[in-house]
mmCIF file of C-alpha atoms in Angstrom:
data_model
loop_
_atom_site.group_PDB
_atom_site.id
_atom_site.type_symbol
_atom_site.label_atom_id
_atom_site.label_comp_id
_atom_site.label_asym_id
_atom_site.label_seq_id
_atom_site.Cartn_x
_atom_site.Cartn_y
_atom_site.Cartn_z
ATOM 1 C CA LEU A 1 0.261 -0.199 -0.003
ATOM 2 C CA GLY A 2 2.670 2.091 1.066
ATOM 3 C CA ALA A 3 4.156 2.006 -2.117
ATOM 4 C CA TYR A 4 0.773 2.790 -4.739
ATOM 5 C CA ALA A 5 0.801 6.345 -1.847
ATOM 6 C CA CYS A 6 4.013 6.818 -3.268
ATOM 7 C CA ARG A 7 2.973 6.086 -7.695
ATOM 8 C CA ALA A 8 -1.030 8.072 -6.177
ATOM 9 C CA VAL A 9 0.787 10.978 -4.892
ATOM 10 C CA VAL A 10 4.119 11.655 -6.759
ATOM 11 C CA GLY A 11 2.395 9.654 -10.601
ATOM 12 C CA THR A 12 -0.760 11.031 -10.064
ATOM 13 C CA MET A 13 -1.556 13.684 -8.172
ATOM 14 C CA VAL A 14 1.242 15.325 -8.390
ATOM 15 C CA PRO A 15 2.242 16.084 -12.420
ATOM 16 C CA LYS A 16 -1.188 17.266 -12.239
ATOM 17 C CA MET A 17 -0.856 19.481 -9.795
ATOM 18 C CA MET A 18 1.604 20.890 -11.171
ATOM 19 C CA GLU A 19 -0.717 21.558 -15.123
ATOM 20 C CA LEU A 20 -2.916 23.709 -12.510
ATOM 21 C CA CYS A 21 -2.083 25.229 -9.635
ATOM 22 C CA HIS A 22 1.717 26.628 -10.912
ATOM 23 C CA PRO A 23 1.741 29.955 -11.309
ATOM 24 C CA ASP A 24 4.704 30.008 -14.027
ATOM 25 C CA TRP A 25 2.461 27.186 -16.053
ATOM 26 C CA SER A 26 -0.707 26.787 -17.839
ATOM 27 C CA VAL A 27 -2.156 29.927 -18.400
ATOM 28 C CA TYR A 28 -6.347 28.332 -18.850
ATOM 29 C CA ARG A 29 -9.809 28.834 -19.133
ATOM 30 C CA GLY A 30 -11.026 25.924 -18.874
ATOM 31 C CA VAL A 31 -10.096 22.648 -17.454
ATOM 32 C CA VAL A 32 -12.266 19.595 -18.861
ATOM 33 C CA ALA A 33 -13.901 16.423 -16.127
ATOM 34 C CA ARG A 34 -14.633 13.223 -18.219
ATOM 35 C CA TYR A 35 -16.732 11.182 -16.299
ATOM 36 C CA HIS A 36 -14.448 8.256 -16.045
ATOM 37 C CA ASP A 37 -16.617 4.863 -15.642
ATOM 38 C CA ASN A 38 -17.351 4.330 -11.478
ATOM 39 C CA GLY A 39 -20.515 5.587 -10.119
ATOM 40 C CA LEU A 40 -21.656 8.627 -9.130
ATOM 41 C CA PHE A 41 -19.826 10.261 -6.456
ATOM 42 C CA ALA A 42 -16.628 9.093 -8.165
ATOM 43 C CA ASN A 43 -17.292 11.499 -11.094
ATOM 44 C CA VAL A 44 -18.609 13.867 -8.281
ATOM 45 C CA LEU A 45 -15.497 13.970 -6.418
ATOM 46 C CA GLN A 46 -14.335 14.563 -9.234
ATOM 47 C CA VAL A 47 -15.338 17.726 -9.643
ATOM 48 C CA PHE A 48 -15.054 18.733 -6.885
ATOM 49 C CA ASP A 49 -11.477 18.138 -7.178
ATOM 50 C CA LEU A 50 -11.328 21.142 -9.758
ATOM 51 C CA LEU A 51 -13.804 23.972 -7.666
ATOM 52 C CA LEU A 52 -11.112 23.852 -5.232
ATOM 53 C CA LEU A 53 -7.653 23.817 -7.730
ATOM 54 C CA SER A 54 -8.645 24.717 -10.661
ATOM 55 C CA ARG A 55 -7.632 28.576 -11.381
ATOM 56 C CA PRO A 56 -10.705 30.655 -10.521
ATOM 57 C CA ASP A 57 -11.360 32.248 -13.494
ATOM 58 C CA ALA A 58 -11.560 29.526 -15.558
ATOM 59 C CA THR A 59 -13.933 27.177 -16.103
ATOM 60 C CA VAL A 60 -15.092 23.785 -14.519
ATOM 61 C CA PHE A 61 -17.343 21.830 -17.480
ATOM 62 C CA VAL A 62 -18.388 18.736 -16.934
ATOM 63 C CA ASP A 63 -18.719 15.520 -19.608
ATOM 64 C CA TRP A 64 -21.498 13.180 -18.331
ATOM 65 C CA ARG A 65 -22.962 12.184 -21.056
ATOM 66 C CA ARG A 66 -23.357 8.946 -21.416
ATOM 67 C CA GLN A 67 -22.098 6.259 -24.579
ATOM 68 C CA GLY A 68 -24.267 3.291 -23.659
ATOM 69 C CA SER A 69 -21.339 1.379 -22.643
ATOM 70 C CA GLU A 70 -20.656 2.107 -20.029
ATOM 71 C CA GLY A 71 -19.616 -0.352 -16.435
ATOM 72 C CA HIS A 72 -20.013 1.113 -13.842
ATOM 73 C CA PHE A 73 -21.321 4.805 -15.398
ATOM 74 C CA GLN A 74 -24.939 4.526 -15.811
ATOM 75 C CA TYR A 75 -27.375 7.164 -15.001
ATOM 76 C CA GLY A 76 -29.795 7.092 -18.089
ATOM 77 C CA PRO A 77 -30.435 6.599 -21.885
ATOM 78 C CA PRO A 78 -27.073 6.884 -24.041
ATOM 79 C CA GLU A 79 -26.497 10.895 -24.536
ATOM 80 C CA PHE A 80 -28.181 11.217 -21.457
ATOM 81 C CA ASP A 81 -26.434 15.059 -20.162
ATOM 82 C CA LEU A 82 -25.994 13.959 -15.773
ATOM 83 C CA TRP A 83 -24.205 16.995 -15.447
ATOM 84 C CA ALA A 84 -26.785 19.155 -16.302
ATOM 85 C CA HIS A 85 -29.401 16.849 -15.521
ATOM 86 C CA LEU A 86 -27.730 17.547 -11.629
ATOM 87 C CA PHE A 87 -27.113 21.384 -11.911
ATOM 88 C CA GLU A 88 -27.315 24.558 -13.300
ATOM 89 C CA GLY A 89 -24.870 26.350 -15.520
ATOM 90 C CA SER A 90 -22.556 28.798 -14.265
ATOM 91 C CA ASP A 91 -19.850 30.864 -15.130
ATOM 92 C CA ARG A 92 -17.474 28.595 -12.557
ATOM 93 C CA CYS A 93 -19.498 24.987 -13.759
ATOM 94 C CA GLN A 94 -21.044 24.048 -16.226
ATOM 95 C CA SER A 95 -21.831 20.410 -18.881
ATOM 96 C CA VAL A 96 -19.921 20.064 -22.155
ATOM 97 C CA GLY A 97 -23.329 19.948 -23.339
ATOM 98 C CA SER A 98 -24.730 22.313 -22.777
ATOM 99 C CA ARG A 99 -22.164 24.465 -24.801
ATOM 100 C CA PRO A 100 -23.169 25.990 -28.258
ATOM 101 C CA GLY A 101 -21.626 22.755 -30.408
ATOM 102 C CA GLY A 102 -20.037 21.625 -27.604
ATOM 103 C CA GLU A 103 -16.627 23.944 -28.303
ATOM 104 C CA LEU A 104 -14.666 24.877 -25.813
ATOM 105 C CA PRO A 105 -13.055 27.451 -24.530
ATOM 106 C CA SER A 106 -9.330 27.819 -25.707
ATOM 107 C CA PRO A 107 -6.706 26.150 -23.780
ATOM 108 C CA VAL A 108 -8.181 24.115 -21.300
ATOM 109 C CA ILE A 109 -6.952 21.687 -19.566
ATOM 110 C CA GLU A 110 -8.362 17.185 -20.036
ATOM 111 C CA MET A 111 -8.626 15.822 -16.842
ATOM 112 C CA SER A 112 -9.895 12.044 -17.020
ATOM 113 C CA SER A 113 -9.720 11.411 -13.207
ATOM 114 C CA ARG A 114 -8.706 11.783 -9.586
ATOM 115 C CA ILE A 115 -6.050 15.151 -8.125
ATOM 116 C CA ASN A 116 -6.461 14.155 -4.459
ATOM 117 C CA CYS A 117 -5.558 11.064 -3.481
ATOM 118 C CA VAL A 118 -7.066 10.592 -0.505
ATOM 119 C CA PHE A 119 -9.963 10.481 -1.114
ATOM 120 C CA MET A 120 -8.703 8.078 -4.228
ATOM 121 C CA ASN A 121 -9.659 3.766 -4.004
ATOM 122 C CA MET A 122 -7.010 2.201 -2.208
ATOM 123 C CA LEU A 123 -6.254 5.427 -0.452
ATOM 124 C CA ARG A 124 -9.064 6.937 0.851
ATOM 125 C CA GLY A 125 -9.031 5.351 4.220
ATOM 126 C CA PHE A 126 -5.993 7.630 5.020
ATOM 127 C CA VAL A 127 -8.258 11.036 5.298
ATOM 128 C CA TRP A 128 -9.050 9.946 8.941
ATOM 129 C CA THR A 129 -5.173 9.645 9.823
ATOM 130 C CA LEU A 130 -5.091 13.991 9.096
ATOM 131 C CA PRO A 131 -5.203 15.724 12.041
ATOM 132 C CA ALA A 132 -8.505 17.293 13.031
ATOM 133 C CA HIS A 133 -7.695 20.589 12.117
ATOM 134 C CA ASP A 134 -6.453 19.066 9.385
ATOM 135 C CA LEU A 135 -9.665 17.042 8.253
ATOM 136 C CA ALA A 136 -11.851 21.159 9.244
ATOM 137 C CA ALA A 137 -9.718 22.771 6.699
ATOM 138 C CA LEU A 138 -10.629 20.011 4.319
ATOM 139 C CA ARG A 139 -14.390 20.420 4.052
ATOM 140 C CA SER A 140 -14.576 24.008 4.487
ATOM 141 C CA ALA A 141 -12.025 24.254 1.476
ATOM 142 C CA TYR A 142 -14.362 22.402 -0.598
ATOM 143 C CA ALA A 143 -17.362 24.072 0.903
ATOM 144 C CA ALA A 144 -16.029 27.308 -0.111
ATOM 145 C CA ALA A 145 -15.018 25.810 -3.520
ATOM 146 C CA THR A 146 -18.541 23.946 -4.752
ATOM 147 C CA ALA A 147 -21.147 26.629 -3.224
ATOM 148 C CA ARG A 148 -19.510 29.431 -5.907
ATOM 149 C CA GLY A 149 -20.021 27.337 -8.803
ATOM 150 C CA LEU A 150 -22.339 24.187 -8.170
ATOM 151 C CA ARG A 151 -26.528 24.968 -8.142
ATOM 152 C CA PRO A 152 -28.700 22.309 -8.298
ATOM 153 C CA ALA A 153 -31.834 21.945 -10.662
ATOM 154 C CA PRO A 154 -34.945 23.863 -9.480
ATOM 155 C CA ARG A 155 -36.390 21.104 -10.293
ATOM 156 C CA LEU A 156 -34.162 18.498 -8.131
ATOM 157 C CA SER A 157 -34.286 21.194 -5.640
ATOM 158 C CA ALA A 158 -37.176 21.722 -5.633
ATOM 159 C CA ARG A 159 -38.013 17.478 -5.545
ATOM 160 C CA ALA A 160 -35.535 16.802 -1.803
ATOM 161 C CA ASP A 161 -38.010 19.969 -0.309
ATOM 162 C CA GLU A 162 -40.958 17.877 -1.314
ATOM 163 C CA ILE A 163 -39.184 14.749 0.666
ATOM 164 C CA CYS A 164 -37.974 16.589 3.664
ATOM 165 C CA ASP A 165 -41.386 17.852 4.034
ATOM 166 C CA ARG A 166 -42.823 15.096 3.778
ATOM 167 C CA TRP A 167 -40.040 12.863 6.777
ATOM 168 C CA ALA A 168 -41.192 15.913 9.071
ATOM 169 C CA ALA A 169 -44.371 16.060 8.656
ATOM 170 C CA SER A 170 -43.759 11.724 9.892
ATOM 171 C CA GLY A 171 -41.418 13.376 12.197
ATOM 172 C CA GLY A 172 -38.492 12.059 10.499
ATOM 173 C CA ALA A 173 -34.995 14.293 10.123
ATOM 174 C CA ALA A 174 -32.804 14.384 7.118
ATOM 175 C CA ALA A 175 -29.209 13.779 7.990
ATOM 176 C CA GLY A 176 -27.670 17.543 9.872
ATOM 177 C CA GLY A 177 -31.628 18.058 10.474
ATOM 178 C CA ALA A 178 -34.140 17.927 13.559
ATOM 179 C CA PRO A 179 -37.024 15.517 14.004
ATOM 180 C CA GLY A 180 -40.218 17.023 12.481
ATOM 181 C CA GLY A 181 -38.128 19.455 10.629
ATOM 182 C CA GLY A 182 -36.758 21.851 13.442
#
């Protein structure tokens, strides 16, 4: 596991971080997050990484349009744009499929996988070994980055409110909420 961790950091994380963050390297207008054939949340975390680590003036372009042959990323029929279904576009983050003709500004950087190695499959257990203040700082950084770039689609927010209201009426609560909705 230690050798895998070293390879992941040196071979994956460091080059991606340098490409995204080094002030003397890339000047890019956007970064593209194409889905990888994993589950939904692995792909969400990839977008979170890009919102946190890419230049603040760059747009994160998400391409979650299914091809039809995926083994794990099976959300909707082929060509279904899951990102556009789940989130509204913003200047900071938007679906590639919502762009006229799918055209992207130039230059863009393509990122096809996760960046933060503490969330990678075999290494994610390491995140729980971080000191509490580092975990809090990590949560705060991701929260700030995603708050600026992500807006759930109104139909999903309305549906979530409807479900939570039903739970509250029956004495239940959503995670983080008080029973009975209070």
